[in-house]
Coordinates of C-alpha atoms and ligand atoms in Angstrom, one line a residue:
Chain A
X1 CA 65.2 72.2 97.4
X2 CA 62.6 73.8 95.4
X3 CA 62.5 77.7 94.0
X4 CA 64.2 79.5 96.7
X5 CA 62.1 82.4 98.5
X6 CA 63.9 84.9 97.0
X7 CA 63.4 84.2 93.5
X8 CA 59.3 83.9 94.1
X9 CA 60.1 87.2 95.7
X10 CA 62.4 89.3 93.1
X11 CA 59.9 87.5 90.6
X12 CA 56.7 89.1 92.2
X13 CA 58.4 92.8 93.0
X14 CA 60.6 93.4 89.8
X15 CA 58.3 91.4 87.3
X16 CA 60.1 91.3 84.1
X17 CA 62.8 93.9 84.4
X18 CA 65.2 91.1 86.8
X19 CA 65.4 88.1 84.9
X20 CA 65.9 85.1 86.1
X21 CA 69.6 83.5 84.3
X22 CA 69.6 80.1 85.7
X23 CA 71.4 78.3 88.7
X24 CA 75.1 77.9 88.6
X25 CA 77.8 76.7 91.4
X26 CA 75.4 76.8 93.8
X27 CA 74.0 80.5 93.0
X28 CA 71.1 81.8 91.3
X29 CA 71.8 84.3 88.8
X30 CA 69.4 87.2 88.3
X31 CA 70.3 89.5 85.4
X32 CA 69.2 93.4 85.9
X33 CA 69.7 96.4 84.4
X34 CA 71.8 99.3 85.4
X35 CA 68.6 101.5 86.0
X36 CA 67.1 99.0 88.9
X37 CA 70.8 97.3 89.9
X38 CA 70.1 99.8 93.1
X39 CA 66.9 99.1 94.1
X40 CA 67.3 95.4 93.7
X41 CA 70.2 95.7 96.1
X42 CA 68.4 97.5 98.7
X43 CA 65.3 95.4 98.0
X44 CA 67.3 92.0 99.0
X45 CA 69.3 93.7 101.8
X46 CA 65.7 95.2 103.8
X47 CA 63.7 92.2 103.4
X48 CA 62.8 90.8 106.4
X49 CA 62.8 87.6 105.1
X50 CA 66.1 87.7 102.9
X51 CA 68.2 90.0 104.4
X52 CA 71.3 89.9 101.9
X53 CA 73.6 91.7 104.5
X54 CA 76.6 91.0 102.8
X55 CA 78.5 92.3 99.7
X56 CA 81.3 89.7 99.0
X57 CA 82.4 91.2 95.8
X58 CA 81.3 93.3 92.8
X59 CA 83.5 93.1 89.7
X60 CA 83.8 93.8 86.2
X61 CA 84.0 92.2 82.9
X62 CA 84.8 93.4 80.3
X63 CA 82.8 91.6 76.9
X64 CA 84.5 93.0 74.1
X65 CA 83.4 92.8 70.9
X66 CA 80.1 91.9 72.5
X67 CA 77.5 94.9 73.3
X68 CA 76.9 95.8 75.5
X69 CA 80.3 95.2 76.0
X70 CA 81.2 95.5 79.8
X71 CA 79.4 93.7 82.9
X72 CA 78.9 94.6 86.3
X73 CA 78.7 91.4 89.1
X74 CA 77.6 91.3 92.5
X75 CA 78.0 88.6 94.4
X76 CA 75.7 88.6 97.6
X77 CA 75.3 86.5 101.0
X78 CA 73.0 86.5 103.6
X79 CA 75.0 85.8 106.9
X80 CA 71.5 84.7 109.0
X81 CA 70.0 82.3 106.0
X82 CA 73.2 81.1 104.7
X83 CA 71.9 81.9 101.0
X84 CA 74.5 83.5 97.9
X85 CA 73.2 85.2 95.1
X86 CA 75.0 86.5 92.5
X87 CA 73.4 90.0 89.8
X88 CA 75.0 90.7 86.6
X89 CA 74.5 93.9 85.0
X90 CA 75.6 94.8 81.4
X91 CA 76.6 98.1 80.9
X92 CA 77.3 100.3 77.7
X93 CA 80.4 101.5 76.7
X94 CA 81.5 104.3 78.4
X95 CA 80.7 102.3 81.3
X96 CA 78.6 103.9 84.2
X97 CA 75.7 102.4 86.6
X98 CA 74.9 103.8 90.1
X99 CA 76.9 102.8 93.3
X100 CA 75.9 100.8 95.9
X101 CA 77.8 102.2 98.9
X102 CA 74.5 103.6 100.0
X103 CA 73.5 100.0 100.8
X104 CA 76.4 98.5 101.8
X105 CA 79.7 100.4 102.5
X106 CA 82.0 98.0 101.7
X107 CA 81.5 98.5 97.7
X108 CA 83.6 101.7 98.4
X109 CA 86.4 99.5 97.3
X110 CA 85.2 96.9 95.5
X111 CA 83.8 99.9 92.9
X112 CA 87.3 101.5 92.9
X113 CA 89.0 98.4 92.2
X114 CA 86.1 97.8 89.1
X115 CA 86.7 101.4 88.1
X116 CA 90.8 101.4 88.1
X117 CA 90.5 97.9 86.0
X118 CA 87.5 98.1 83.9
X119 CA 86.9 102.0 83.9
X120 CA 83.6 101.4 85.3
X121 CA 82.0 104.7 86.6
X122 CA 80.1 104.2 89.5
X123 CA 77.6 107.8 89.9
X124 CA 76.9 108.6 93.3
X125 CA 80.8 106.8 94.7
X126 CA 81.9 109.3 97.3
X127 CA 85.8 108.9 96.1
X128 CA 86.1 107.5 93.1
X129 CA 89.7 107.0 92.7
X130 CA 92.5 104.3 91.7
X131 CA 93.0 101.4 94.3
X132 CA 95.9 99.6 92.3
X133 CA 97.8 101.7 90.2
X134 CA 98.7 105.0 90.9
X135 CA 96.8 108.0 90.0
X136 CA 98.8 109.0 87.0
X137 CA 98.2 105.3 85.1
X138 CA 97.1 105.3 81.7
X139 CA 93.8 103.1 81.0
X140 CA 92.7 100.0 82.1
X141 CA 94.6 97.0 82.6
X142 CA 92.0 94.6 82.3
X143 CA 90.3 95.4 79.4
X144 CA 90.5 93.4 76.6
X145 CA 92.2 96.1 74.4
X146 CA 94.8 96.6 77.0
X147 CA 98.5 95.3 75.9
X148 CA 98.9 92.3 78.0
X149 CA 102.2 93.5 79.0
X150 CA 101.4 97.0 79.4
X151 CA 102.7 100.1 77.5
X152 CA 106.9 100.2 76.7
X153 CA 108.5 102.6 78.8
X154 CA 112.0 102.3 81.1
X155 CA 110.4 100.0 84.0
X156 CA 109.1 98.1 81.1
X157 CA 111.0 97.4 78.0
X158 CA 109.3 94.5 76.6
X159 CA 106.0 96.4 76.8
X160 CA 103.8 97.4 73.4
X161 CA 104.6 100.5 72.0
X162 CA 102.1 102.8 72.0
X163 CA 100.1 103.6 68.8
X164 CA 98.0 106.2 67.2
X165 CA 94.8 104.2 68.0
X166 CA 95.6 102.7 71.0
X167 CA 96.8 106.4 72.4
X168 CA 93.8 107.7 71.0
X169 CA 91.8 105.5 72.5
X170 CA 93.4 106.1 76.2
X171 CA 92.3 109.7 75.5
X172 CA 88.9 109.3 74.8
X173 CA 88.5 107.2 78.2
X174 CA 90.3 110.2 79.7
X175 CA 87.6 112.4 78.8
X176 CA 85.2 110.1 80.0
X177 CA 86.6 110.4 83.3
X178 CA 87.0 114.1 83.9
X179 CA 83.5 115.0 83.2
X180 CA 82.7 112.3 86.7
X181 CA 82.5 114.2 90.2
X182 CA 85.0 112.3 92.5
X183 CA 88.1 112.1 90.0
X184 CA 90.8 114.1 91.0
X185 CA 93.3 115.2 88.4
Chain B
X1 CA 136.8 107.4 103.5
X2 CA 136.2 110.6 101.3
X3 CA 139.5 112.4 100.1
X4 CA 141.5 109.3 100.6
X5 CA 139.6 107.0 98.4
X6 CA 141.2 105.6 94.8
X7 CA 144.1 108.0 95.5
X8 CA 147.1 105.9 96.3
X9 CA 149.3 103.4 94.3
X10 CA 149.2 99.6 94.1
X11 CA 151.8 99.2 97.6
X12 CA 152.5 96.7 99.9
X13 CA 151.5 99.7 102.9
X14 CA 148.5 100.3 100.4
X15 CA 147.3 96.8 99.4
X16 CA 147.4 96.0 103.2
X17 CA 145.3 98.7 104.5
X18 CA 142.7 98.0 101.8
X19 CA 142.4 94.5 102.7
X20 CA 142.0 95.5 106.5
X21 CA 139.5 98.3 105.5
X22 CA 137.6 95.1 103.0
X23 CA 137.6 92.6 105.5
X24 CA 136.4 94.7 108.0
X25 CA 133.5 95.9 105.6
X26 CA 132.6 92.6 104.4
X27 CA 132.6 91.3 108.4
X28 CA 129.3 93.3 109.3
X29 CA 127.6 93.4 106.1
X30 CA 124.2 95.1 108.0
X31 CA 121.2 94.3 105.5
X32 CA 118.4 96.1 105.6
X33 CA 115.1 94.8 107.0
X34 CA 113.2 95.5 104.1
X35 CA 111.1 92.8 102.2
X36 CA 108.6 93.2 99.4
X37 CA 107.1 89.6 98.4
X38 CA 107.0 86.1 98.9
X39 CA 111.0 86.2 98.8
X40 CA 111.0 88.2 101.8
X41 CA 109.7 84.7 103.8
X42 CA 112.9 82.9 102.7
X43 CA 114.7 86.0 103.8
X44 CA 113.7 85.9 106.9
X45 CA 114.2 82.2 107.5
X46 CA 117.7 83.3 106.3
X47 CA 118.1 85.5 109.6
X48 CA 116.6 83.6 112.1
X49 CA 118.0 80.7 114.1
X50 CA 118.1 77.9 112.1
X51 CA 120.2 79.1 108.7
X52 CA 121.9 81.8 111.2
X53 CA 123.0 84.9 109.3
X54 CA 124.5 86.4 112.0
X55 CA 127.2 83.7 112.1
X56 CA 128.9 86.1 108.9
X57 CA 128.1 88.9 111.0
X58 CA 125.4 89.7 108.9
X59 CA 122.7 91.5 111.5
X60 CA 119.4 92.9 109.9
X61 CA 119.1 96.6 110.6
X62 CA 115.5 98.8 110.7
X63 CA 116.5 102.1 109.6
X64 CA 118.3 102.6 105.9
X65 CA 120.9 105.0 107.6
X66 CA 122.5 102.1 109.7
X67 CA 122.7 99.6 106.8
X68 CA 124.7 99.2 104.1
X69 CA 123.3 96.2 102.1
X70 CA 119.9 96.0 100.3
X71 CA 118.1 92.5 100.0
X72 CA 115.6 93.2 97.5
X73 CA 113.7 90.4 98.1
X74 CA 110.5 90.4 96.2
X75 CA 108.4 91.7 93.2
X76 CA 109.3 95.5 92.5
X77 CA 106.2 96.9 91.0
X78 CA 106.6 100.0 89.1
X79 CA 104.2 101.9 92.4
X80 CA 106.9 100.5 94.5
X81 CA 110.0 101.2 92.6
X82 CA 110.2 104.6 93.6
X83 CA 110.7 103.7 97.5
X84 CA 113.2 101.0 96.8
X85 CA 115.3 104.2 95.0
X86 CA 114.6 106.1 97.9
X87 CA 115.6 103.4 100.2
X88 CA 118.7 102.7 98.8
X89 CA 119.9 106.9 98.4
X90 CA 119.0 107.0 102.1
X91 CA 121.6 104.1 103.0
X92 CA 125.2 105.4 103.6
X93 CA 128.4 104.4 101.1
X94 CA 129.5 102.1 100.7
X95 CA 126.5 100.0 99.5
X96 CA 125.5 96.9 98.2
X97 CA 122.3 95.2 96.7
X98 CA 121.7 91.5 96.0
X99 CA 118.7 90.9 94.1
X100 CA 117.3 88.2 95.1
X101 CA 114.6 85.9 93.6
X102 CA 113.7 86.0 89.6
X103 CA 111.2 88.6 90.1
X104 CA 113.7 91.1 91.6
X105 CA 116.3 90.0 88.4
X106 CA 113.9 90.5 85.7
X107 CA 110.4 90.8 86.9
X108 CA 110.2 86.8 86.6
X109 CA 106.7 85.8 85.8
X110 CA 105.1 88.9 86.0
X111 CA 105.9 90.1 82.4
X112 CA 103.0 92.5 83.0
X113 CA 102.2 96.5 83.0
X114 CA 102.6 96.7 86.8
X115 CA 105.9 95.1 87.6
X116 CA 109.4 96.2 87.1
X117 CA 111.2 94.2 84.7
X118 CA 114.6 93.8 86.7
X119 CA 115.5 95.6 89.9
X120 CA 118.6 96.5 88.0
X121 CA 116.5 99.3 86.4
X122 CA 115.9 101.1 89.3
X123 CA 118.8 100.7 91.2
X124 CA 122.9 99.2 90.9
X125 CA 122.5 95.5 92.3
X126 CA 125.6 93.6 92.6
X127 CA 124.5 90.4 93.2
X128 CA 122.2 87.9 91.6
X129 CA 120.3 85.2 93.7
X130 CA 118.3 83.1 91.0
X131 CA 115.2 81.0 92.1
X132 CA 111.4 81.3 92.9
X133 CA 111.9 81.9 96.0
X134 CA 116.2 80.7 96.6
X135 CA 116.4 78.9 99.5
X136 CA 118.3 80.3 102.2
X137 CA 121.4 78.5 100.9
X138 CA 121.6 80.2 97.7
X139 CA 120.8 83.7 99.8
X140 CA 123.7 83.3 102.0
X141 CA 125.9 82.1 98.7
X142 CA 124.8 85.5 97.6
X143 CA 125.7 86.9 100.7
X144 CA 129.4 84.9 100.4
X145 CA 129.8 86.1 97.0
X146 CA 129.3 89.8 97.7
X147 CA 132.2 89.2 100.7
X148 CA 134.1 88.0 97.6
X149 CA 133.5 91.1 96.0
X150 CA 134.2 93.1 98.4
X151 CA 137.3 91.5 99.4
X152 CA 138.4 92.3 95.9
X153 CA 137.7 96.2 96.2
X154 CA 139.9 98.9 95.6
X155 CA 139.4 101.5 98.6
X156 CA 142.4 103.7 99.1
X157 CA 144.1 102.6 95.7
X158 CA 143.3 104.1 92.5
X159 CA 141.0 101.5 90.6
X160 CA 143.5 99.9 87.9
X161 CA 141.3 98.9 84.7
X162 CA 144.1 95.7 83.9
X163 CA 143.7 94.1 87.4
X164 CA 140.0 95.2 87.4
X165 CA 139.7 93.0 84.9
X166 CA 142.0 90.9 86.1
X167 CA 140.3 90.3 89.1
Ligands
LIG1 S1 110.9 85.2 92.8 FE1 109.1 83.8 93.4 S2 109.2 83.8 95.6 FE2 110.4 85.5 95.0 S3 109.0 87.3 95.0 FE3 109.0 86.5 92.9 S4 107.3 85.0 92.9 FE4 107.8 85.4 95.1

């Protein structure tokens, strides 16, 4: 099969700042951070000659007690070549990178669902809000420092009480989030 | 039934008339059509032609106000719990729930932060239908159980704690 075109390509207009991660379930894996996730996207979506014209997912993960601790992945396709390509970005805690709904407009909900799980900011969403839970939830479910069984309260009676750390910790995320455009309280 | 109801003594007039007024309840038990998760399937395959609700004159209604049994058939999350409250204060007494599959008895598998653990929290249920999903048998058991029940009801006479128990 070769180097695929668009690994010569990224190679030869990002230089170092993509690197290359290796080839894994049938997907090359470039790793980029948040500063040129954008322009990577819009780069492989405008080519003539790669035309990524589809965003199949973006998620989060979150790495904890690794830093940086939280990840951002996009997985691409090209519908014409039939080619998949998947971009991890590591992000710091608070987590925040630029959206991509100016390049494709279906991460509007695929960046809401990474921000109601992970608490991933996305600057530049147009509506950054809960997709899942409602819009009064506390935190972020999938975060490792979430209680699997959520927070005790009369829906949920086996949950974790809440403590002074883990409390405090929902607040500073809290804060985090009302200084973002988008949020509505 | 209003002022009558729980006001008159254990009689043969009394007894009668409540058995009338109970069988003629549990006849046209009218569930509503109202399903939340994978449950709802079976509930369905309940109500159509081959398991036959409508044999125990038990008709799926669309509206709340016409129905006086709630099938809570699925996962109640805690977004959702608030419209299966509002569903059931909307439906006309006397009412009825059966919970039905583990995840509407006690949030089942999904011991998580999103899910309601037990249907029971959020609203009276008066029958349980164990399984993952029941199969339409053990809904229309539940459904021959809460006739049972019903049967047994006090309507015009005063509720009597010794045969409540009793019974
Ligand atoms: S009890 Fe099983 S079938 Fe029923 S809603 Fe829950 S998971 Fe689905």
């Amino acid at each position: 099969m070769g180097v695929p075109l668009y690994c010569t390509k990224i190679a030869k207009r990002f230089g170092r700042e993509v690197e290359h991660e290796g080839h894994s379930h049938g997907m090359h894996v470039f790793a980029a951070p948040p500063s040129v996730v954008v322009d990577l996207c819009r780069f492989l979506k405008d080519d003539p000659e790669l035309r990524f014209n589809f965003l199949s997912d973006i998620c989060g993960v979150d790495r904890y007690p690794q830093t940086p601790r939280f990840e951002v992945v996009y997985h691409l396709y090209s519908i014409p070549l039939k080619w998949r390509l998947r971009i991890k970005c590591r992000v710091d805690d608070p987590p925040r990178v630029s959206s991509v709904v100016g390049v494709w407009k279906t991460a509007n909900w695929h960046e809401r669902e990474a921000y109601d799980m992970y608490g991933i900011v996305f600057d530049g969403h147009p509506d950054l809000r809960r997709i899942y839970m409602w819009e009064e939830f506390e935190g972020y479910p999938m975060r490792k420092d979430f209680p699997l069984r959520g927070y005790k309260d009369t829906y949920n009676p086996f949950g974790e009480e809440k403590t002074e750390t883990s409390s405090s910790s929902l607040s500073d995320d809290q804060d985090n989030n009302s200084s973002q455009p988008g949020e509505k309280r | 039934m209003g002022i009558l109801e729980n006001r008159f003594p254990d009689n043969v007039f009394f007894s009668t008339a409540d058995s009338i007024i109970n069988w003629s309840r549990k006849s046209a038990l009218w569930p509503e059509t109202f399903g939340i998760a994978c449950c709802a399937i079976e509930m369905i395959a309940t109500g159509c032609s081959r398991y036959d609700l409508d044999r125990f004159g038990i008709v799926f209604r669309p509206s709340p106000r016409q129905s006086d049994v709630m099938v809570i058939a699925g996962t109640v999350t805690k977004k959702f719990a608030p419209v299966v409250r509002r569903l059931y204060d909307q439906m006309p007494e006397p009412r009825w729930v059966i919970a039905m599959g583990t995840c509407a008895i006690t949030g089942g598998v999904y011991n998580t932060y999103a899910v309601v653990q037990g249907s029971e929290l959020v609203v009276p249920v008066d029958v349980h239908v164990p399984g993952c999903p029941p199969r339409p048998e053990a809904l229309m058991h539940g459904f021959l159980l809460l006739q049972e029940k019903i049967q047994k009801s006090h309507v015009l006479r005063r509720h009597d704690p010794e045969s409540a128990m009793a019974g």
